PDB file of C-alpha atoms and ligand atoms in Angstrom:
ATOM      1  CA  MET U1188      13.023   4.563  33.386  1.00  0.00           C
ATOM      2  CA  THR U1189      11.100   1.565  32.076  1.00  0.00           C
ATOM      3  CA  THR U1190      12.834  -1.788  31.803  1.00  0.00           C
ATOM      4  CA  ILE U1191      12.090  -4.514  29.279  1.00  0.00           C
ATOM      5  CA  ARG U1192      10.423  -6.538  31.998  1.00  0.00           C
ATOM      6  CA  GLU U1193       8.172  -3.645  33.048  1.00  0.00           C
ATOM      7  CA  ALA U1194       7.283  -2.753  29.477  1.00  0.00           C
ATOM      8  CA  LEU U1195       6.268  -6.364  28.797  1.00  0.00           C
ATOM      9  CA  GLN U1196       4.201  -6.622  31.971  1.00  0.00           C
ATOM     10  CA  HIS U1197       2.418  -3.381  31.234  1.00  0.00           C
ATOM     11  CA  ALA U1198       1.754  -4.196  27.586  1.00  0.00           C
ATOM     12  CA  THR U1199       0.522  -7.725  28.396  1.00  0.00           C
ATOM     13  CA  ALA U1200      -1.965  -6.331  30.911  1.00  0.00           C
ATOM     14  CA  GLN U1201      -3.127  -3.779  28.341  1.00  0.00           C
ATOM     15  CA  LEU U1202      -3.645  -6.443  25.642  1.00  0.00           C
ATOM     16  CA  GLU U1203      -5.275  -9.051  27.843  1.00  0.00           C
ATOM     17  CA  ALA U1204      -8.788  -7.686  27.403  1.00  0.00           C
ATOM     18  CA  THR U1205      -8.772  -8.053  23.613  1.00  0.00           C
ATOM     19  CA  SER U1206      -5.980 -10.282  22.371  1.00  0.00           C
ATOM     20  CA  PRO U1207      -6.056 -14.062  22.888  1.00  0.00           C
ATOM     21  CA  SER U1208      -2.243 -14.050  22.739  1.00  0.00           C
ATOM     22  CA  ALA U1209      -1.435 -10.998  24.875  1.00  0.00           C
ATOM     23  CA  ARG U1210       1.969 -12.027  26.266  1.00  0.00           C
ATOM     24  CA  LEU U1211       3.199 -13.386  22.943  1.00  0.00           C
ATOM     25  CA  ASP U1212       2.048 -10.243  21.107  1.00  0.00           C
ATOM     26  CA  ALA U1213       3.792  -8.058  23.693  1.00  0.00           C
ATOM     27  CA  GLU U1214       7.039  -9.980  23.244  1.00  0.00           C
ATOM     28  CA  VAL U1215       6.922 -10.117  19.450  1.00  0.00           C
ATOM     29  CA  LEU U1216       6.260  -6.390  19.219  1.00  0.00           C
ATOM     30  CA  LEU U1217       8.996  -5.476  21.683  1.00  0.00           C
ATOM     31  CA  SER U1218      11.578  -7.644  19.971  1.00  0.00           C
ATOM     32  CA  HIS U1219      10.548  -5.897  16.736  1.00  0.00           C
ATOM     33  CA  VAL U1220      10.996  -2.419  18.249  1.00  0.00           C
ATOM     34  CA  LEU U1221      14.354  -3.305  19.830  1.00  0.00           C
ATOM     35  CA  ASN U1222      15.431  -5.345  16.830  1.00  0.00           C
ATOM     36  CA  ILE U1223      16.587  -8.263  18.966  1.00  0.00           C
ATOM     37  CA  PRO U1224      15.463 -11.931  19.014  1.00  0.00           C
ATOM     38  CA  ARG U1225      12.545 -12.679  21.341  1.00  0.00           C
ATOM     39  CA  ALA U1226      14.753 -14.925  23.525  1.00  0.00           C
ATOM     40  CA  ARG U1227      16.979 -11.943  24.306  1.00  0.00           C
ATOM     41  CA  LEU U1228      14.097 -10.128  26.025  1.00  0.00           C
ATOM     42  CA  LEU U1229      14.365 -12.477  28.973  1.00  0.00           C
ATOM     43  CA  ALA U1230      18.161 -12.335  29.178  1.00  0.00           C
ATOM     44  CA  ASP U1231      18.116  -8.523  28.981  1.00  0.00           C
ATOM     45  CA  SER U1232      14.984  -7.998  31.076  1.00  0.00           C
ATOM     46  CA  HIS U1233      16.623  -5.329  33.252  1.00  0.00           C
ATOM     47  CA  ARG U1234      17.766  -3.207  30.326  1.00  0.00           C
ATOM     48  CA  SER U1235      15.970   0.160  30.167  1.00  0.00           C
ATOM     49  CA  LEU U1236      14.174   1.347  27.093  1.00  0.00           C
ATOM     50  CA  ALA U1237      15.077   4.647  25.488  1.00  0.00           C
ATOM     51  CA  ALA U1238      12.216   7.152  25.389  1.00  0.00           C
ATOM     52  CA  ARG U1239      11.926   6.748  21.631  1.00  0.00           C
ATOM     53  CA  GLU U1240      11.766   2.952  21.884  1.00  0.00           C
ATOM     54  CA  LEU U1241       9.076   3.114  24.554  1.00  0.00           C
ATOM     55  CA  ASN U1242       7.091   5.566  22.500  1.00  0.00           C
ATOM     56  CA  THR U1243       7.191   3.381  19.378  1.00  0.00           C
ATOM     57  CA  TYR U1244       6.276   0.358  21.478  1.00  0.00           C
ATOM     58  CA  GLU U1245       3.294   2.072  23.067  1.00  0.00           C
ATOM     59  CA  GLN U1246       1.976   3.053  19.650  1.00  0.00           C
ATOM     60  CA  LEU U1247       2.223  -0.531  18.406  1.00  0.00           C
ATOM     61  CA  ILE U1248       0.558  -1.873  21.551  1.00  0.00           C
ATOM     62  CA  ALA U1249      -2.317   0.563  21.071  1.00  0.00           C
ATOM     63  CA  ARG U1250      -2.767  -0.682  17.489  1.00  0.00           C
ATOM     64  CA  ARG U1251      -2.659  -4.296  18.654  1.00  0.00           C
ATOM     65  CA  GLU U1252      -5.201  -3.474  21.343  1.00  0.00           C
ATOM     66  CA  ALA U1253      -7.555  -2.696  18.447  1.00  0.00           C
ATOM     67  CA  LEU U1254      -6.617  -6.178  17.131  1.00  0.00           C
ATOM     68  CA  GLU U1255      -4.692  -5.085  14.079  1.00  0.00           C
ATOM     69  CA  PRO U1256      -2.849  -8.234  12.901  1.00  0.00           C
ATOM     70  CA  VAL U1257       0.667  -8.540  14.351  1.00  0.00           C
ATOM     71  CA  ALA U1258       1.930  -9.212  10.824  1.00  0.00           C
ATOM     72  CA  TYR U1259       0.911  -5.687   9.752  1.00  0.00           C
ATOM     73  CA  LEU U1260       2.460  -4.166  12.874  1.00  0.00           C
ATOM     74  CA  VAL U1261       5.849  -5.778  12.315  1.00  0.00           C
ATOM     75  CA  GLY U1262       5.524  -5.561   8.522  1.00  0.00           C
ATOM     76  CA  HIS U1263       6.301  -9.159   7.647  1.00  0.00           C
ATOM     77  CA  LYS U1264       5.352 -12.798   8.209  1.00  0.00           C
ATOM     78  CA  GLU U1265       6.740 -16.214   7.458  1.00  0.00           C
ATOM     79  CA  PHE U1266       5.024 -18.449   4.927  1.00  0.00           C
ATOM     80  CA  TYR U1267       6.385 -21.891   4.031  1.00  0.00           C
ATOM     81  CA  GLY U1268       9.709 -20.952   5.653  1.00  0.00           C
ATOM     82  CA  PHE U1269      10.130 -17.738   3.647  1.00  0.00           C
ATOM     83  CA  ASP U1270       9.673 -14.245   4.994  1.00  0.00           C
ATOM     84  CA  PHE U1271       7.181 -11.933   3.246  1.00  0.00           C
ATOM     85  CA  LEU U1272       6.761  -8.180   3.577  1.00  0.00           C
ATOM     86  CA  LEU U1273       3.197  -7.341   4.497  1.00  0.00           C
ATOM     87  CA  ASP U1274       0.922  -4.403   5.041  1.00  0.00           C
ATOM     88  CA  ARG U1275      -2.760  -3.578   4.828  1.00  0.00           C
ATOM     89  CA  ARG U1276      -2.730  -3.701   1.039  1.00  0.00           C
ATOM     90  CA  VAL U1277      -2.707  -7.523   1.192  1.00  0.00           C
ATOM     91  CA  LEU U1278      -4.229 -10.429   3.116  1.00  0.00           C
ATOM     92  CA  VAL U1279      -2.007 -11.897   5.841  1.00  0.00           C
ATOM     93  CA  PRO U1280      -0.822 -15.337   4.656  1.00  0.00           C
ATOM     94  CA  ARG U1281      -2.437 -18.138   6.693  1.00  0.00           C
ATOM     95  CA  PRO U1282      -0.663 -21.380   7.625  1.00  0.00           C
ATOM     96  CA  GLU U1283      -3.425 -23.471   6.028  1.00  0.00           C
ATOM     97  CA  THR U1284      -2.602 -21.926   2.635  1.00  0.00           C
ATOM     98  CA  GLU U1285       0.705 -23.822   2.794  1.00  0.00           C
ATOM     99  CA  LEU U1286      -1.348 -26.886   1.817  1.00  0.00           C
ATOM    100  CA  VAL U1287      -1.707 -25.379  -1.675  1.00  0.00           C
ATOM    101  CA  VAL U1288       2.105 -25.248  -1.932  1.00  0.00           C
ATOM    102  CA  GLU U1289       2.493 -28.813  -0.631  1.00  0.00           C
ATOM    103  CA  ARG U1290      -0.019 -30.225  -3.104  1.00  0.00           C
ATOM    104  CA  ALA U1291       1.485 -28.310  -6.023  1.00  0.00           C
ATOM    105  CA  LEU U1292       5.006 -29.505  -5.148  1.00  0.00           C
ATOM    106  CA  GLU U1293       3.896 -33.140  -4.801  1.00  0.00           C
ATOM    107  CA  TRP U1294       2.282 -32.911  -8.210  1.00  0.00           C
ATOM    108  CA  ALA U1295       5.346 -31.229  -9.741  1.00  0.00           C
ATOM    109  CA  ARG U1296       7.687 -33.892  -8.337  1.00  0.00           C
ATOM    110  CA  ARG U1297       5.631 -36.746  -9.791  1.00  0.00           C
ATOM    111  CA  ARG U1298       5.828 -35.321 -13.295  1.00  0.00           C
ATOM    112  CA  ALA U1299       8.265 -36.559 -15.894  1.00  0.00           C
ATOM    113  CA  SER U1300       9.425 -33.055 -16.816  1.00  0.00           C
ATOM    114  CA  PRO U1301      10.091 -29.911 -14.764  1.00  0.00           C
ATOM    115  CA  VAL U1302       7.319 -27.319 -14.520  1.00  0.00           C
ATOM    116  CA  ARG U1303       7.856 -24.543 -17.041  1.00  0.00           C
ATOM    117  CA  THR U1304       4.796 -22.323 -16.551  1.00  0.00           C
ATOM    118  CA  LEU U1305       2.533 -21.610 -13.631  1.00  0.00           C
ATOM    119  CA  ALA U1306      -0.007 -19.004 -12.632  1.00  0.00           C
ATOM    120  CA  ASP U1307      -1.116 -17.715  -9.249  1.00  0.00           C
ATOM    121  CA  ILE U1308      -4.560 -16.136  -9.503  1.00  0.00           C
ATOM    122  CA  GLY U1309      -5.126 -13.445  -6.856  1.00  0.00           C
ATOM    123  CA  THR U1310      -1.537 -13.342  -5.704  1.00  0.00           C
ATOM    124  CA  GLY U1311      -1.856 -10.715  -2.932  1.00  0.00           C
ATOM    125  CA  SER U1312       1.497 -10.573  -1.116  1.00  0.00           C
ATOM    126  CA  GLY U1313       2.825 -13.028  -3.716  1.00  0.00           C
ATOM    127  CA  CYS U1314       3.345 -15.739  -1.094  1.00  0.00           C
ATOM    128  CA  LEU U1315       2.157 -18.611  -3.324  1.00  0.00           C
ATOM    129  CA  ALA U1316       3.776 -17.364  -6.543  1.00  0.00           C
ATOM    130  CA  ILE U1317       7.120 -16.555  -4.913  1.00  0.00           C
ATOM    131  CA  THR U1318       7.326 -19.723  -2.807  1.00  0.00           C
ATOM    132  CA  LEU U1319       6.690 -21.802  -5.922  1.00  0.00           C
ATOM    133  CA  ALA U1320       9.140 -19.732  -7.976  1.00  0.00           C
ATOM    134  CA  LEU U1321      11.788 -20.459  -5.336  1.00  0.00           C
ATOM    135  CA  LEU U1322      11.027 -24.184  -5.140  1.00  0.00           C
ATOM    136  CA  LEU U1323      10.387 -24.765  -8.869  1.00  0.00           C
ATOM    137  CA  PRO U1324      13.364 -22.927 -10.357  1.00  0.00           C
ATOM    138  CA  THR U1325      12.583 -23.930 -13.950  1.00  0.00           C
ATOM    139  CA  ALA U1326       9.190 -22.216 -13.920  1.00  0.00           C
ATOM    140  CA  THR U1327       8.108 -18.913 -15.351  1.00  0.00           C
ATOM    141  CA  VAL U1328       5.481 -17.594 -12.968  1.00  0.00           C
ATOM    142  CA  TYR U1329       2.507 -15.377 -13.744  1.00  0.00           C
ATOM    143  CA  ALA U1330       1.183 -13.650 -10.634  1.00  0.00           C
ATOM    144  CA  ILE U1331      -2.153 -11.950 -11.203  1.00  0.00           C
ATOM    145  CA  ASP U1332      -4.163  -9.631  -8.999  1.00  0.00           C
ATOM    146  CA  LEU U1333      -7.053  -7.263  -9.482  1.00  0.00           C
ATOM    147  CA  SER U1334      -5.471  -4.827  -7.033  1.00  0.00           C
ATOM    148  CA  PRO U1335      -2.528  -2.712  -8.278  1.00  0.00           C
ATOM    149  CA  ALA U1336      -1.697  -1.989  -4.615  1.00  0.00           C
ATOM    150  CA  ALA U1337      -1.367  -5.715  -3.872  1.00  0.00           C
ATOM    151  CA  LEU U1338       0.829  -6.167  -6.945  1.00  0.00           C
ATOM    152  CA  GLU U1339       3.181  -3.532  -5.572  1.00  0.00           C
ATOM    153  CA  VAL U1340       3.619  -5.613  -2.386  1.00  0.00           C
ATOM    154  CA  ALA U1341       4.114  -8.757  -4.488  1.00  0.00           C
ATOM    155  CA  ARG U1342       6.775  -6.905  -6.493  1.00  0.00           C
ATOM    156  CA  LEU U1343       8.688  -5.946  -3.335  1.00  0.00           C
ATOM    157  CA  ASN U1344       8.567  -9.571  -2.203  1.00  0.00           C
ATOM    158  CA  ALA U1345       9.701 -10.891  -5.581  1.00  0.00           C
ATOM    159  CA  VAL U1346      12.697  -8.546  -5.479  1.00  0.00           C
ATOM    160  CA  ARG U1347      13.423  -9.477  -1.869  1.00  0.00           C
ATOM    161  CA  HIS U1348      13.536 -13.163  -2.794  1.00  0.00           C
ATOM    162  CA  LYS U1349      15.425 -12.477  -6.050  1.00  0.00           C
ATOM    163  CA  VAL U1350      12.836 -14.102  -8.295  1.00  0.00           C
ATOM    164  CA  ASP U1351      11.620 -10.902  -9.951  1.00  0.00           C
ATOM    165  CA  GLN U1352      13.214 -11.968 -13.248  1.00  0.00           C
ATOM    166  CA  ARG U1353      11.001 -15.058 -13.365  1.00  0.00           C
ATOM    167  CA  ILE U1354       7.745 -13.588 -12.086  1.00  0.00           C
ATOM    168  CA  MET U1355       5.450 -11.637 -14.357  1.00  0.00           C
ATOM    169  CA  LEU U1356       3.080  -9.468 -12.339  1.00  0.00           C
ATOM    170  CA  LEU U1357      -0.169  -8.890 -14.196  1.00  0.00           C
ATOM    171  CA  GLN U1358      -3.121  -6.734 -13.215  1.00  0.00           C
ATOM    172  CA  GLY U1359      -6.626  -7.948 -13.978  1.00  0.00           C
ATOM    173  CA  ALA U1360      -9.548 -10.177 -13.064  1.00  0.00           C
ATOM    174  CA  GLY U1361      -9.169 -13.942 -12.712  1.00  0.00           C
ATOM    175  CA  SER U1362      -6.908 -15.490 -15.314  1.00  0.00           C
ATOM    176  CA  GLN U1363      -7.938 -12.958 -17.948  1.00  0.00           C
ATOM    177  CA  PRO U1364      -4.453 -11.259 -18.212  1.00  0.00           C
ATOM    178  CA  LEU U1365      -2.640 -14.593 -18.797  1.00  0.00           C
ATOM    179  CA  PRO U1366      -0.704 -14.415 -22.091  1.00  0.00           C
ATOM    180  CA  GLN U1367      -0.585 -18.212 -22.534  1.00  0.00           C
ATOM    181  CA  ALA U1368      -1.974 -21.460 -21.169  1.00  0.00           C
ATOM    182  CA  VAL U1369       0.047 -22.872 -18.254  1.00  0.00           C
ATOM    183  CA  GLU U1370       0.893 -26.240 -16.721  1.00  0.00           C
ATOM    184  CA  LEU U1371      -0.036 -25.344 -13.163  1.00  0.00           C
ATOM    185  CA  ILE U1372      -2.572 -22.955 -11.621  1.00  0.00           C
ATOM    186  CA  VAL U1373      -2.644 -22.155  -7.909  1.00  0.00           C
ATOM    187  CA  ALA U1374      -4.961 -19.763  -6.110  1.00  0.00           C
ATOM    188  CA  ASN U1375      -6.057 -18.579  -2.722  1.00  0.00           C
ATOM    189  CA  PRO U1376      -8.994 -16.584  -4.056  1.00  0.00           C
ATOM    190  CA  PRO U1377     -11.523 -14.574  -2.091  1.00  0.00           C
ATOM    191  CA  TYR U1378     -14.047 -17.208  -1.013  1.00  0.00           C
ATOM    192  CA  THR U1379     -15.779 -15.915   2.088  1.00  0.00           C
ATOM    193  CA  VAL U1380     -19.059 -14.163   2.769  1.00  0.00           C
ATOM    194  CA  LEU U1381     -17.988 -10.912   4.410  1.00  0.00           C
ATOM    195  CA  VAL U1382     -20.642 -10.884   7.125  1.00  0.00           C
ATOM    196  CA  GLU U1383     -19.558 -14.375   8.190  1.00  0.00           C
ATOM    197  CA  VAL U1384     -15.867 -13.475   8.429  1.00  0.00           C
ATOM    198  CA  ASP U1385     -14.275 -12.952  11.838  1.00  0.00           C
ATOM    199  CA  GLU U1386     -14.907  -9.356  12.847  1.00  0.00           C
ATOM    200  CA  ASN U1387     -11.213  -8.540  13.264  1.00  0.00           C
ATOM    201  CA  VAL U1388     -10.276 -10.000   9.915  1.00  0.00           C
ATOM    202  CA  ARG U1389     -13.054  -7.945   8.368  1.00  0.00           C
ATOM    203  CA  ARG U1390     -11.920  -4.785  10.110  1.00  0.00           C
ATOM    204  CA  TRP U1391      -8.263  -4.969   9.056  1.00  0.00           C
ATOM    205  CA  GLU U1392      -7.779  -7.067   5.967  1.00  0.00           C
ATOM    206  CA  PRO U1393      -8.664  -6.108   2.369  1.00  0.00           C
ATOM    207  CA  HIS U1394     -12.233  -7.001   1.496  1.00  0.00           C
ATOM    208  CA  LEU U1395     -11.227  -7.564  -2.106  1.00  0.00           C
ATOM    209  CA  ALA U1396      -9.127 -10.512  -0.890  1.00  0.00           C
ATOM    210  CA  LEU U1397     -11.966 -11.968   1.187  1.00  0.00           C
ATOM    211  CA  ASP U1398     -15.310 -11.453  -0.534  1.00  0.00           C
ATOM    212  CA  GLY U1399     -15.998 -14.412  -2.829  1.00  0.00           C
ATOM    213  CA  GLY U1400     -19.338 -13.014  -4.005  1.00  0.00           C
ATOM    214  CA  ALA U1401     -22.570 -14.935  -4.552  1.00  0.00           C
ATOM    215  CA  GLU U1402     -23.184 -18.635  -3.771  1.00  0.00           C
ATOM    216  CA  ARG U1403     -21.815 -18.253  -0.233  1.00  0.00           C
ATOM    217  CA  GLY U1404     -18.518 -16.955  -1.508  1.00  0.00           C
ATOM    218  CA  PHE U1405     -18.130 -19.572  -4.215  1.00  0.00           C
ATOM    219  CA  ALA U1406     -18.712 -17.274  -7.222  1.00  0.00           C
ATOM    220  CA  ILE U1407     -15.051 -16.295  -7.620  1.00  0.00           C
ATOM    221  CA  PRO U1408     -13.593 -19.787  -6.986  1.00  0.00           C
ATOM    222  CA  ALA U1409     -16.142 -21.166  -9.507  1.00  0.00           C
ATOM    223  CA  GLN U1410     -15.096 -18.564 -12.051  1.00  0.00           C
ATOM    224  CA  ILE U1411     -11.405 -19.437 -11.636  1.00  0.00           C
ATOM    225  CA  MET U1412     -12.184 -23.133 -12.158  1.00  0.00           C
ATOM    226  CA  GLY U1413     -14.280 -22.351 -15.229  1.00  0.00           C
ATOM    227  CA  GLU U1414     -11.528 -20.230 -16.765  1.00  0.00           C
ATOM    228  CA  ALA U1415      -8.981 -22.960 -16.016  1.00  0.00           C
ATOM    229  CA  GLN U1416     -10.679 -25.129 -18.636  1.00  0.00           C
ATOM    230  CA  ARG U1417      -9.049 -22.941 -21.284  1.00  0.00           C
ATOM    231  CA  ARG U1418      -5.999 -21.820 -19.295  1.00  0.00           C
ATOM    232  CA  LEU U1419      -4.607 -25.207 -18.256  1.00  0.00           C
ATOM    233  CA  LEU U1420      -2.438 -27.150 -20.696  1.00  0.00           C
ATOM    234  CA  PRO U1421      -3.259 -30.852 -21.184  1.00  0.00           C
ATOM    235  CA  GLY U1422      -1.808 -32.791 -18.255  1.00  0.00           C
ATOM    236  CA  GLY U1423      -1.911 -29.655 -16.112  1.00  0.00           C
ATOM    237  CA  ALA U1424      -3.195 -29.213 -12.588  1.00  0.00           C
ATOM    238  CA  LEU U1425      -5.037 -26.699 -10.448  1.00  0.00           C
ATOM    239  CA  PHE U1426      -4.777 -26.393  -6.654  1.00  0.00           C
ATOM    240  CA  MET U1427      -7.070 -23.840  -5.072  1.00  0.00           C
ATOM    241  CA  GLU U1428      -7.919 -22.958  -1.498  1.00  0.00           C
ATOM    242  CA  ILE U1429     -11.621 -23.045  -0.618  1.00  0.00           C
ATOM    243  CA  GLY U1430     -13.781 -22.508   2.443  1.00  0.00           C
ATOM    244  CA  ALA U1431     -14.473 -25.416   4.781  1.00  0.00           C
ATOM    245  CA  TRP U1432     -18.154 -25.312   3.751  1.00  0.00           C
ATOM    246  CA  GLN U1433     -17.361 -25.424   0.013  1.00  0.00           C
ATOM    247  CA  GLY U1434     -15.928 -28.955  -0.337  1.00  0.00           C
ATOM    248  CA  GLN U1435     -18.981 -30.589  -1.917  1.00  0.00           C
ATOM    249  CA  GLN U1436     -19.662 -27.585  -4.156  1.00  0.00           C
ATOM    250  CA  ALA U1437     -16.025 -27.506  -5.331  1.00  0.00           C
ATOM    251  CA  LEU U1438     -15.965 -31.266  -5.932  1.00  0.00           C
ATOM    252  CA  SER U1439     -19.053 -31.289  -8.143  1.00  0.00           C
ATOM    253  CA  ALA U1440     -18.054 -28.149 -10.045  1.00  0.00           C
ATOM    254  CA  ALA U1441     -14.566 -29.566 -10.708  1.00  0.00           C
ATOM    255  CA  GLN U1442     -15.917 -32.952 -11.816  1.00  0.00           C
ATOM    256  CA  ARG U1443     -18.383 -31.285 -14.177  1.00  0.00           C
ATOM    257  CA  LEU U1444     -15.716 -28.985 -15.704  1.00  0.00           C
ATOM    258  CA  PHE U1445     -12.941 -31.604 -15.841  1.00  0.00           C
ATOM    259  CA  PRO U1446     -14.692 -34.972 -16.338  1.00  0.00           C
ATOM    260  CA  GLN U1447     -11.423 -36.717 -17.253  1.00  0.00           C
ATOM    261  CA  ALA U1448      -9.380 -35.367 -14.357  1.00  0.00           C
ATOM    262  CA  ARG U1449      -8.582 -36.729 -10.912  1.00  0.00           C
ATOM    263  CA  VAL U1450     -10.419 -34.414  -8.536  1.00  0.00           C
ATOM    264  CA  THR U1451      -9.904 -34.421  -4.783  1.00  0.00           C
ATOM    265  CA  ILE U1452     -10.771 -32.238  -1.828  1.00  0.00           C
ATOM    266  CA  ASP U1453      -7.957 -32.086   0.714  1.00  0.00           C
ATOM    267  CA  GLN U1454      -8.292 -31.293   4.397  1.00  0.00           C
ATOM    268  CA  ASP U1455      -6.090 -28.953   6.399  1.00  0.00           C
ATOM    269  CA  LEU U1456      -4.498 -29.841   9.763  1.00  0.00           C
ATOM    270  CA  ALA U1457      -7.754 -28.955  11.499  1.00  0.00           C
ATOM    271  CA  GLY U1458      -9.518 -31.590   9.375  1.00  0.00           C
ATOM    272  CA  LEU U1459     -11.467 -28.983   7.389  1.00  0.00           C
ATOM    273  CA  ASP U1460     -11.981 -29.083   3.616  1.00  0.00           C
ATOM    274  CA  ARG U1461      -9.386 -26.604   2.368  1.00  0.00           C
ATOM    275  CA  VAL U1462      -8.016 -27.310  -1.108  1.00  0.00           C
ATOM    276  CA  VAL U1463      -9.627 -28.483  -4.323  1.00  0.00           C
ATOM    277  CA  ALA U1464      -7.150 -30.369  -6.519  1.00  0.00           C
ATOM    278  CA  ILE U1465      -7.752 -30.981 -10.215  1.00  0.00           C
ATOM    279  CA  GLU U1466      -5.110 -33.132 -11.907  1.00  0.00           C
ATOM    280  CA  SER U1467      -5.846 -33.544 -15.596  1.00  0.00           C
TER     281      SER U1467
HETATM  282  N1  LIG F2541      -8.942 -17.835   5.420  1.00  0.00           N
HETATM  283  C1  LIG F2541      -9.382 -16.471   5.379  1.00  0.00           C
HETATM  284  C2  LIG F2541     -10.305 -16.180   6.556  1.00  0.00           C
HETATM  285  O1  LIG F2541     -11.206 -16.944   6.807  1.00  0.00           O
HETATM  286  C3  LIG F2541     -10.066 -16.147   4.075  1.00  0.00           C
HETATM  287  C4  LIG F2541      -9.104 -16.142   2.971  1.00  0.00           C
HETATM  288  C5  LIG F2541      -9.744 -16.015   1.626  1.00  0.00           C
HETATM  289  O2  LIG F2541     -10.895 -15.590   1.432  1.00  0.00           O
HETATM  290  N2  LIG F2541      -8.978 -16.385   0.672  1.00  0.00           N
HETATM  291  O3  LIG F2541     -10.126 -15.210   7.208  1.00  0.00           O
END
């Protein structure tokens, strides 16, 4: 018989060699298997695990030992206070991407009229499109992705958050499938150079969501900005995540494409350049 306490001790020891958050991972995965809050693990530490529970747990620990993201193992993750279903078809939402939501909401709240149309280019799990659909209830949202598999995950999330009636999922490159110009564009596009990406991210997460192409990963972000010239309505805005090394590049490209607009580069909580904002 293995108790909760023993299972946690054993799993933590197993994860310590690879994971920087071994104990936390062990607890999160066990609370997932037992379907109880993490705090209950301590209170119930002498409870024994059923053979089936232990088996499932050991399989998850083995996957985590190979540094598969915890979000894939438990099948969901929180973004901006909302819970999103996740699997290997989509990038795991990062906390720094919440800055795109914050900037878009600030902009929306300063406007005289409610936002009616917005587009999320490269939607992945749908975390940006769905969060904004929930917080901007007057908006029709276009969520675009090149990957049909990612769009399937976004669809599940839209249904889960009951915004599927207001989100149009469109397959295609960049903003090409957009049926109309919009007031607001958001994006967390692929912007990295694959060989420079953390090895574990590269091993587990979809390369299509990471590889920004030429110009040190700036080719795709540059293309999205270029297309926005025709896709943004007058008075519209674009908020796009970029790499920390792309601030200057993004600033000059945005100023060249939108000479009349207010262009800023915003830093994330780590003080790194993270979002290019174009407010026309
Ligand atoms: N922030 C991610 C990483 O560095 C990259 C996300 C992206 O390319 N959009 O792992």
